[in-house]
Coordinates of C-alpha atoms in Angstrom, one line a residue:
M1 CA -18.8 -38.5 -6.7
P2 CA -15.7 -40.8 -7.1
A3 CA -12.3 -39.2 -7.0
P4 CA -10.5 -38.7 -10.3
A5 CA -8.0 -41.3 -11.4
L6 CA -4.6 -39.6 -10.8
A7 CA -1.3 -40.8 -11.9
N8 CA 1.2 -41.5 -9.1
P9 CA 3.3 -38.3 -9.3
P10 CA 7.0 -38.4 -8.6
C11 CA 8.0 -37.0 -5.3
N12 CA 9.1 -33.4 -5.4
S13 CA 12.6 -32.5 -4.4
W14 CA 11.5 -31.3 -0.9
A15 CA 9.8 -34.6 -0.3
L16 CA 12.8 -36.5 -1.5
R17 CA 15.1 -34.6 0.9
S18 CA 12.7 -35.3 3.7
V19 CA 12.4 -39.0 3.2
K20 CA 15.9 -40.0 2.4
P21 CA 17.6 -42.0 5.1
P22 CA 19.8 -40.1 7.5
P23 CA 23.5 -40.1 6.6
P24 CA 25.5 -43.0 8.0
L25 CA 27.5 -40.6 10.1
D26 CA 24.3 -39.2 11.8
V27 CA 23.1 -42.7 12.6
F28 CA 26.5 -43.6 14.0
L29 CA 26.6 -40.5 16.2
T30 CA 23.1 -41.1 17.5
R31 CA 23.9 -44.7 18.4
A32 CA 27.4 -44.2 19.7
S33 CA 28.2 -44.6 23.4
E34 CA 28.0 -41.6 25.7
A35 CA 31.7 -41.9 26.6
F36 CA 32.6 -41.6 22.9
I37 CA 30.4 -38.6 22.3
Q38 CA 31.7 -36.8 25.3
V39 CA 35.3 -37.1 23.9
L40 CA 34.1 -36.1 20.5
I41 CA 32.2 -32.9 21.4
T42 CA 35.0 -31.6 23.6
D43 CA 37.3 -31.4 20.6
P44 CA 37.5 -27.7 19.6
D45 CA 37.5 -28.6 15.9
L46 CA 34.1 -30.2 16.3
A47 CA 32.6 -27.6 18.6
E48 CA 30.0 -26.5 16.0
L49 CA 28.5 -30.0 16.0
R50 CA 27.9 -30.1 19.8
F51 CA 24.3 -28.9 20.0
S52 CA 23.2 -30.8 16.8
I53 CA 24.6 -34.1 18.1
Q54 CA 23.3 -33.7 21.6
H55 CA 19.8 -32.8 20.4
S56 CA 19.7 -35.7 17.9
R57 CA 20.8 -38.1 20.6
K58 CA 17.6 -37.4 22.5
L59 CA 16.0 -39.8 19.9
K60 CA 18.5 -42.5 20.6
D61 CA 16.0 -44.8 22.4
Q62 CA 13.5 -44.3 19.5
L63 CA 15.8 -45.8 16.8
L64 CA 14.7 -49.0 15.2
T65 CA 17.1 -51.6 13.9
V66 CA 19.1 -50.7 10.8
T67 CA 16.9 -53.0 8.6
E68 CA 13.7 -51.6 10.1
E69 CA 14.9 -48.0 9.5
Q70 CA 15.6 -48.8 5.9
L71 CA 12.3 -50.4 5.5
V72 CA 10.3 -47.5 7.0
T73 CA 12.2 -45.0 4.8
G74 CA 11.7 -47.1 1.6
L75 CA 8.0 -47.7 2.2
A76 CA 7.3 -44.1 3.0
V77 CA 8.2 -42.9 -0.5
N78 CA 5.4 -44.8 -2.2
G79 CA 3.2 -45.0 0.9
L80 CA 3.1 -42.1 3.3
H81 CA 4.3 -39.4 1.0
S82 CA 2.2 -40.5 -2.0
W83 CA -0.9 -39.6 0.1
G84 CA 0.4 -36.0 0.5
N85 CA 1.1 -35.9 -3.3
L86 CA -2.4 -37.1 -4.0
Y87 CA -3.8 -34.2 -2.0
T88 CA -1.7 -31.7 -3.9
E89 CA -2.7 -33.2 -7.3
L90 CA -6.4 -33.2 -6.2
A91 CA -6.3 -29.6 -5.1
G92 CA -4.9 -28.6 -8.5
T93 CA -7.8 -30.2 -10.4
L94 CA -10.8 -28.8 -8.4
K95 CA -12.8 -25.9 -9.8
C96 CA -15.6 -23.7 -8.6
T97 CA -17.9 -21.1 -10.1
V98 CA -17.6 -17.4 -9.0
E99 CA -19.5 -14.7 -10.8
D100 CA -20.4 -17.1 -13.6
N101 CA -16.8 -17.9 -14.2
E102 CA -15.2 -21.3 -13.6
V103 CA -12.0 -20.8 -11.6
G104 CA -9.4 -22.9 -9.8
L105 CA -9.2 -22.9 -6.0
A106 CA -6.2 -20.6 -5.9
K107 CA -8.1 -17.9 -7.8
A108 CA -11.1 -18.5 -5.6
F109 CA -9.0 -18.1 -2.5
N110 CA -7.7 -14.8 -3.7
L111 CA -11.3 -13.6 -4.2
L112 CA -11.8 -14.1 -0.4
S113 CA -9.9 -10.8 -0.1
S114 CA -12.4 -9.0 -2.4
P115 CA -13.9 -5.7 -1.1
S116 CA -17.3 -7.1 -2.3
R117 CA -18.9 -9.3 0.4
E118 CA -21.1 -10.9 -2.3
I119 CA -18.0 -12.1 -4.2
R120 CA -16.3 -13.3 -0.9
S121 CA -19.4 -15.3 0.0
E122 CA -19.7 -16.8 -3.5
A123 CA -16.0 -17.7 -3.5
W124 CA -16.1 -19.3 0.0
H125 CA -19.2 -21.3 -0.7
G126 CA -17.7 -22.4 -4.1
V127 CA -14.5 -23.7 -2.4
K128 CA -16.6 -25.4 0.3
A129 CA -18.8 -27.1 -2.3
A130 CA -15.7 -28.2 -4.3
W131 CA -14.2 -29.9 -1.3
E132 CA -17.5 -31.4 -0.2
G133 CA -17.5 -33.3 -3.5
R134 CA -14.1 -34.9 -2.6
A135 CA -14.7 -35.2 1.1
E136 CA -14.4 -38.9 1.3
T137 CA -11.1 -38.8 -0.7
V138 CA -9.6 -36.3 1.6
A139 CA -10.8 -38.3 4.6
V140 CA -8.9 -41.3 3.3
I141 CA -5.8 -39.2 2.8
L142 CA -5.9 -37.8 6.4
N143 CA -6.6 -41.3 7.8
A144 CA -3.7 -42.8 5.9
I145 CA -1.2 -40.1 6.9
N146 CA -2.1 -40.1 10.5
G147 CA -2.5 -43.9 10.7
W148 CA 1.1 -44.2 9.4
R149 CA 2.4 -41.7 11.9
L150 CA 0.7 -43.5 14.8
E151 CA 2.0 -46.9 13.9
E152 CA 5.5 -45.5 13.5
T153 CA 5.3 -43.8 16.9
K154 CA 4.1 -47.1 18.4
Q155 CA 7.1 -49.0 16.9
R156 CA 9.6 -46.3 18.0
G157 CA 8.1 -46.4 21.5
R158 CA 9.4 -49.9 22.4
Q159 CA 11.7 -48.6 25.1
R160 CA 9.4 -45.9 26.5
P161 CA 5.9 -44.8 25.6
L162 CA 5.8 -41.9 23.1
H163 CA 3.1 -39.2 22.7
Y164 CA 2.0 -38.2 19.3
L165 CA 3.3 -34.6 20.0
D166 CA 6.8 -35.8 21.0
K167 CA 8.3 -35.8 17.5
S168 CA 6.8 -32.4 16.7
C169 CA 8.2 -30.9 19.9
H170 CA 11.6 -32.3 19.2
Q171 CA 11.6 -30.9 15.7
S172 CA 10.6 -27.5 17.2
R173 CA 13.2 -27.7 20.0
I174 CA 10.7 -27.2 22.7
D175 CA 9.4 -29.2 25.7
R176 CA 5.9 -30.4 26.0
A177 CA 5.5 -28.2 29.1
T178 CA 6.3 -25.2 26.9
L179 CA 3.7 -26.2 24.3
D180 CA 1.1 -26.8 27.0
A181 CA 1.8 -23.4 28.6
L182 CA 1.6 -21.7 25.2
M183 CA -1.8 -23.2 24.3
E184 CA -3.4 -22.9 27.7
T185 CA -2.4 -19.3 28.1
T186 CA -3.6 -18.5 24.6
Y187 CA -6.9 -20.2 25.3
Q188 CA -7.4 -18.2 28.5
N189 CA -6.9 -15.0 26.4
R190 CA -9.0 -16.0 23.4
A191 CA -11.2 -13.1 24.0
I192 CA -8.5 -10.8 22.7
G193 CA -8.7 -12.4 19.2
Q194 CA -12.5 -12.4 19.5
R195 CA -12.6 -8.7 20.3
A196 CA -10.3 -8.0 17.4
L197 CA -12.7 -9.8 15.0
T198 CA -15.7 -8.0 16.5
A199 CA -14.0 -4.6 16.0
M200 CA -13.1 -5.4 12.4
G201 CA -16.7 -6.3 11.8
K202 CA -17.8 -2.9 13.2
V203 CA -15.4 -1.2 10.8
L204 CA -17.0 -3.2 7.9
A205 CA -20.5 -2.8 9.3
I206 CA -20.8 -6.6 9.5
T207 CA -22.2 -8.0 12.8
P208 CA -21.5 -10.8 13.4
M209 CA -18.8 -11.8 10.9
E210 CA -18.9 -15.0 8.8
P211 CA -16.1 -17.2 7.7
W212 CA -16.0 -15.6 4.3
D213 CA -15.3 -12.2 6.0
L214 CA -12.1 -13.3 7.7
F215 CA -9.9 -12.0 4.8
A216 CA -12.0 -8.9 4.0
P217 CA -9.8 -5.9 3.4
P218 CA -10.3 -2.7 5.5
P219 CA -12.0 0.3 3.9
V220 CA -9.6 2.3 2.0
A221 CA -8.9 5.6 3.6
N222 CA -9.0 8.7 1.3
D223 CA -5.7 9.9 2.7
A224 CA -4.0 6.5 2.7
P225 CA -0.3 7.2 2.2
V226 CA 1.5 5.8 -0.8
F227 CA 5.2 5.1 -0.2
T228 CA 8.0 5.2 -2.7
F229 CA 10.5 2.3 -2.2
E230 CA 13.1 4.8 -1.1
A231 CA 10.8 6.4 1.5
A232 CA 9.9 2.9 2.8
I233 CA 13.6 2.1 3.3
D234 CA 14.1 5.3 5.1
L235 CA 11.1 4.7 7.4
V236 CA 12.2 1.1 8.1
A237 CA 15.8 2.1 8.7
N238 CA 14.9 4.8 11.1
A239 CA 12.6 2.4 13.0
F240 CA 15.4 -0.1 13.2
R241 CA 17.8 2.5 14.5
Q242 CA 15.5 2.9 17.5
L243 CA 16.9 -0.5 18.5
T244 CA 20.4 -0.3 17.2
P245 CA 22.1 1.9 14.5
E246 CA 23.7 -1.1 12.9
M247 CA 20.3 -2.6 12.1
G248 CA 19.2 0.6 10.5
D249 CA 22.4 0.8 8.4
F250 CA 21.9 -2.8 7.4
A251 CA 18.5 -2.0 5.9
V252 CA 20.0 0.8 3.9
M253 CA 22.9 -1.4 2.7
M254 CA 20.4 -4.1 1.5
A255 CA 18.7 -1.5 -0.7
E256 CA 21.9 0.1 -1.9
K257 CA 23.5 -3.2 -2.9
G258 CA 20.4 -4.3 -4.8
W259 CA 19.8 -7.2 -2.5
I260 CA 16.1 -6.5 -2.4
D261 CA 14.2 -7.5 -5.6
A262 CA 11.0 -5.6 -5.2
Q263 CA 10.2 -4.0 -8.6
P264 CA 6.8 -5.0 -9.9
T265 CA 7.0 -6.8 -13.2
P266 CA 4.6 -8.7 -15.5
N267 CA 3.9 -12.3 -14.5
R268 CA 5.7 -11.8 -11.2
S269 CA 5.0 -14.4 -8.5
T270 CA 3.0 -13.4 -5.4
G271 CA 4.3 -13.5 -1.9
A272 CA 7.6 -12.5 -0.3
Y273 CA 10.5 -14.4 1.2
C274 CA 14.1 -14.0 2.3
T275 CA 16.8 -16.4 1.3
G276 CA 20.6 -16.4 1.3
F277 CA 23.8 -17.8 -0.2
S278 CA 26.1 -20.3 1.5
E279 CA 29.1 -18.4 0.1
P280 CA 29.3 -15.5 0.4
R281 CA 27.0 -15.4 3.4
E282 CA 24.7 -12.7 2.1
P283 CA 20.9 -12.5 2.3
R284 CA 18.5 -11.7 -0.5
I285 CA 14.8 -10.6 -0.4
F286 CA 12.1 -11.1 -3.0
M287 CA 8.8 -9.2 -2.8
T288 CA 6.6 -7.0 -4.9
F289 CA 6.6 -3.4 -3.6
E290 CA 3.7 -1.2 -4.8
G291 CA 3.6 1.5 -2.2
S292 CA 1.0 0.3 0.3
M293 CA 1.4 0.4 4.0
N294 CA 1.1 -3.4 4.0
N295 CA 4.1 -3.5 1.6
V296 CA 6.1 -1.5 4.1
L297 CA 5.3 -4.0 6.8
T298 CA 6.2 -6.9 4.5
L299 CA 9.5 -5.2 3.7
A300 CA 10.2 -4.8 7.4
H301 CA 9.3 -8.5 8.1
E302 CA 11.7 -9.8 5.4
L303 CA 14.4 -7.4 6.5
G304 CA 14.0 -8.9 9.9
H305 CA 14.7 -12.3 8.5
A306 CA 17.7 -10.9 6.6
W307 CA 19.1 -9.3 9.8
H308 CA 18.8 -12.6 11.6
N309 CA 20.9 -14.2 8.9
W310 CA 23.3 -11.3 8.8
V311 CA 24.2 -11.4 12.5
M312 CA 25.0 -15.1 12.2
R313 CA 27.1 -14.8 9.1
D314 CA 30.4 -15.4 10.9
L315 CA 29.2 -18.5 12.8
P316 CA 30.1 -22.1 11.7
R317 CA 27.4 -23.5 9.4
Y318 CA 26.1 -26.0 11.9
E319 CA 25.4 -23.2 14.4
T320 CA 23.1 -21.3 12.1
Y321 CA 20.3 -23.9 11.7
Y322 CA 17.4 -22.8 13.9
S323 CA 13.9 -24.3 14.3
M324 CA 10.7 -23.1 12.8
T325 CA 9.5 -21.9 16.2
L326 CA 12.5 -19.5 16.4
A327 CA 12.5 -18.6 12.7
E328 CA 10.0 -15.7 13.1
T329 CA 11.7 -14.1 16.1
A330 CA 13.5 -11.4 14.2
S331 CA 10.9 -10.9 11.4
I332 CA 8.0 -10.2 13.7
F333 CA 10.2 -8.1 16.0
A334 CA 11.2 -6.0 13.0
E335 CA 7.6 -5.7 11.8
T336 CA 6.6 -4.6 15.3
L337 CA 9.3 -1.8 15.4
V338 CA 8.0 -0.5 12.0
R339 CA 4.3 -0.8 13.0
D340 CA 5.0 1.3 16.1
A341 CA 6.8 3.9 13.9
L342 CA 3.9 4.0 11.4
L343 CA 1.5 4.5 14.2
A344 CA 3.6 7.3 15.7
Q345 CA 3.6 9.3 12.4
A346 CA 0.0 8.6 11.4
S347 CA -1.8 12.0 11.3
T348 CA -5.5 11.0 11.0
P349 CA -7.8 8.5 12.7
E350 CA -8.2 6.8 9.3
Q351 CA -4.5 6.2 9.0
K352 CA -4.2 5.0 12.6
R353 CA -7.1 2.6 12.0
A354 CA -5.5 1.1 8.9
I355 CA -2.4 0.3 11.0
A356 CA -4.4 -1.0 13.9
W357 CA -6.4 -3.2 11.4
E358 CA -3.2 -5.1 10.6
D359 CA -2.7 -5.8 14.3
G360 CA -6.3 -6.9 14.7
S361 CA -6.0 -9.2 11.7
A362 CA -2.9 -10.8 13.1
A363 CA -4.6 -11.3 16.5
V364 CA -7.5 -13.1 14.8
T365 CA -5.2 -15.4 12.8
F366 CA -2.7 -16.3 15.5
L367 CA -5.0 -16.3 18.6
L368 CA -8.0 -18.0 17.0
N369 CA -7.4 -19.7 13.6
I370 CA -4.0 -21.2 14.3
P371 CA -5.1 -22.7 17.7
A372 CA -8.3 -24.0 16.1
R373 CA -6.1 -26.0 13.6
F374 CA -4.1 -27.4 16.5
T375 CA -7.2 -28.4 18.4
F376 CA -8.6 -30.1 15.3
E377 CA -5.4 -32.0 14.6
Q378 CA -5.4 -33.3 18.2
K379 CA -9.0 -34.5 17.9
L380 CA -8.1 -36.2 14.6
V381 CA -5.1 -38.0 15.9
E382 CA -6.8 -39.2 19.0
A383 CA -9.9 -40.4 17.0
R384 CA -7.6 -42.1 14.5
Q385 CA -6.1 -44.1 17.4
Q386 CA -9.5 -45.7 17.7
G387 CA -10.1 -46.4 14.0
F388 CA -11.0 -44.8 10.7
V389 CA -12.5 -41.3 10.9
I390 CA -15.2 -40.7 8.3
A391 CA -15.8 -37.4 6.6
D392 CA -18.9 -36.5 8.6
V393 CA -17.0 -36.9 11.9
L394 CA -14.2 -34.8 10.5
K395 CA -16.7 -32.0 9.8
G396 CA -18.0 -32.2 13.3
M397 CA -14.5 -32.1 14.7
M398 CA -13.6 -29.0 12.8
R399 CA -16.9 -27.3 13.7
D400 CA -16.3 -28.0 17.3
S401 CA -12.7 -26.8 17.1
W402 CA -13.7 -23.5 15.6
Q403 CA -16.5 -23.1 18.2
H404 CA -13.9 -23.8 20.9
W405 CA -11.9 -20.8 19.9
Y406 CA -14.1 -18.4 18.0
E407 CA -17.2 -18.9 20.1
D408 CA -19.9 -16.4 19.1
S409 CA -17.5 -13.9 17.4
L410 CA -18.4 -15.8 14.2
A411 CA -21.9 -16.5 13.1
S412 CA -21.0 -19.9 11.6
Y413 CA -17.9 -22.1 11.2
D414 CA -15.9 -23.5 8.3
E415 CA -16.6 -27.3 8.8
M416 CA -14.7 -28.2 5.6
F417 CA -11.5 -26.4 6.6
W418 CA -9.9 -29.9 7.3
A419 CA -10.2 -30.5 3.6
S420 CA -9.4 -27.1 2.1
K421 CA -6.3 -26.4 4.3
L422 CA -3.2 -28.0 2.8
H423 CA -1.3 -28.1 6.1
F424 CA -3.3 -31.1 7.4
S425 CA -2.2 -33.2 4.4
I426 CA 1.5 -32.4 4.5
S427 CA 3.1 -35.8 4.9
Q428 CA 6.5 -34.7 6.0
L429 CA 5.5 -33.4 9.4
G430 CA 2.4 -33.1 11.6
F431 CA 1.1 -30.2 13.6
Y432 CA 2.2 -27.6 11.1
N433 CA 0.3 -25.0 13.0
Y434 CA 1.4 -24.1 16.6
P435 CA 4.9 -23.0 15.5
Y436 CA 3.3 -20.0 13.9
L437 CA 1.6 -19.0 17.2
F438 CA 4.8 -19.7 19.1
G439 CA 6.8 -17.5 16.8
Y440 CA 4.3 -14.7 17.0
L441 CA 4.1 -14.6 20.8
F442 CA 7.7 -15.5 21.3
S443 CA 8.9 -12.5 19.3
L444 CA 6.4 -10.2 21.2
G445 CA 7.7 -11.7 24.4
I446 CA 11.2 -10.7 23.5
Y447 CA 9.9 -7.2 22.5
A448 CA 8.2 -6.9 25.9
Q449 CA 11.7 -7.0 27.6
R450 CA 13.0 -3.8 26.0
E451 CA 12.0 -1.5 28.8
R452 CA 13.3 -3.9 31.5
Y453 CA 16.8 -4.0 30.0
G454 CA 17.0 -0.5 28.6
A455 CA 20.2 0.3 26.7
A456 CA 21.6 -3.2 27.4
F457 CA 18.7 -4.8 25.4
N458 CA 20.3 -4.1 22.0
D459 CA 23.4 -6.3 22.6
L460 CA 21.3 -8.8 24.4
Y461 CA 18.9 -9.1 21.4
T462 CA 21.7 -9.6 18.9
T463 CA 23.4 -12.3 21.1
L464 CA 20.0 -14.0 21.5
L465 CA 19.6 -14.2 17.7
R466 CA 23.1 -15.5 17.2
D467 CA 22.3 -18.3 19.7
T468 CA 19.1 -19.5 18.1
G469 CA 20.9 -22.3 16.2
T470 CA 22.6 -23.8 19.3
H471 CA 19.9 -23.7 22.0
T472 CA 16.5 -25.1 22.7
A473 CA 13.9 -22.3 23.0
E474 CA 13.8 -22.8 26.8
D475 CA 17.5 -22.6 27.2
L476 CA 17.7 -19.6 24.9
V477 CA 15.3 -17.5 27.0
Q478 CA 16.6 -18.7 30.3
Q479 CA 20.2 -17.8 29.4
H480 CA 19.5 -14.4 27.9
L481 CA 16.3 -13.2 29.7
Q482 CA 16.3 -15.3 32.8
Q483 CA 12.7 -16.3 32.1
D484 CA 11.0 -19.7 31.9
I485 CA 8.7 -20.2 28.9
R486 CA 7.3 -23.3 30.4
Q487 CA 5.4 -20.9 32.7
P488 CA 2.4 -18.8 31.6
A489 CA 3.9 -15.5 32.7
F490 CA 6.2 -15.2 29.6
W491 CA 3.3 -15.8 27.3
Q492 CA 1.0 -13.5 29.3
A493 CA 3.4 -10.6 28.8
S494 CA 3.3 -11.2 25.0
L495 CA -0.5 -11.4 25.0
A496 CA -0.6 -8.1 26.9
I497 CA 1.1 -6.4 23.9
V498 CA -1.6 -7.9 21.6
D499 CA -4.3 -6.7 24.0
R500 CA -3.0 -3.2 23.8
S501 CA -3.0 -3.3 20.0
V502 CA -6.6 -4.6 19.9
R503 CA -7.6 -1.8 22.4
Q504 CA -6.2 0.7 19.9
L505 CA -8.3 -0.7 17.1
E506 CA -11.4 -0.7 19.3
A507 CA -10.8 2.9 20.2
L508 CA -10.7 3.9 16.5
V509 CA -13.9 2.1 15.5

């Protein structure tokens, strides 16, 4: 079936910000001589720019001529980024039928969390069929986006050969060696995620699990606690105080000042996020709190983000910009503190199992699904180097990628995931996957150091958060924890925490 005729939509504001040419000052600072830069960054009044300038200058030998840079930027607006816009528009037009009702893909996706396995299966197969009808269109989109990136990488590699992962690693402020250690150690421990999935299947009496069961909710315990917002704040604050009194007091302050918008209202958006103001330097949280344990964990997660922003509030603006790989450090750390507190106060096996389920679900997502996305994208880019990649080949690549990670913990694989997952068609950046895994395991790796440092850990952790905007991930951990994240040992310690959580779930099945 041919793709619908779609108008060329205007770029959204995020896309416009992403594709506009760098400010002349940034270009000048990147091209300037090393002698000039050394004089500049030793000026105390410009100290906050030091890391930003030095990190940007790592790309100095990749710059094109001024005319070429302007040409690439100009062409990308109606070239590269229009393909990403086309995907977004296409996704908004697709429909599928679930329970005799025609629904959009967003509604169908929500139904994947239905307690009814029949509804989940119907929704999953409906979404799959909808994308199969547009498979060739999405194949063209992915080929165009990745073909553009490969050609740009080739042109920027005139002075030295560039790998397709180099740009992503620079944006993430990590070395390739770190990424390699992360992925290899995770693969060696993939059985942890597979065991979590198997345990969740036993709880649901489904063996083996299918792709449409991945978002299935746990059975509702008859004695599942319902939290008031005030009780949730008390629980979170007390858990935070196990780390530092200031962090607990901060959670209470956020609630008392009304900086958490959590009251359920009609037509309220889903999801949760933390944001902040430039002046005054104050964080705000948006979420919908309805009393579930999952709501409590979400509250802790967002308060972790807010705490990260709060401890940096006195720093110069340029020293507060941290990468996506480090963005989840405080949020997952805070969530882990509260999950441990919930588990400690759970009084029945059913309550403990509900908490352990959340750990198991995270293990499946981060140790299997996210890595499978990374493996697929590697296969796609490498195949695109040889020529156009047709839809049937993309299906095979995705099937192989899922098999590589899930193995027999799933009965079948989602071979259309390359089309249904938006992340592969984001034109602004590639490999929008491994930073999630990095953030998850990095935060747990920090958490794993608590016993080693004892009472000194509290100040160490706060200082580490404050330095996330002025260090690469490697330098941050080396300076504060004297560990090398280019080596498997750091990641293995993180995975040991996940393994313990999965063992708790297995013991409760």
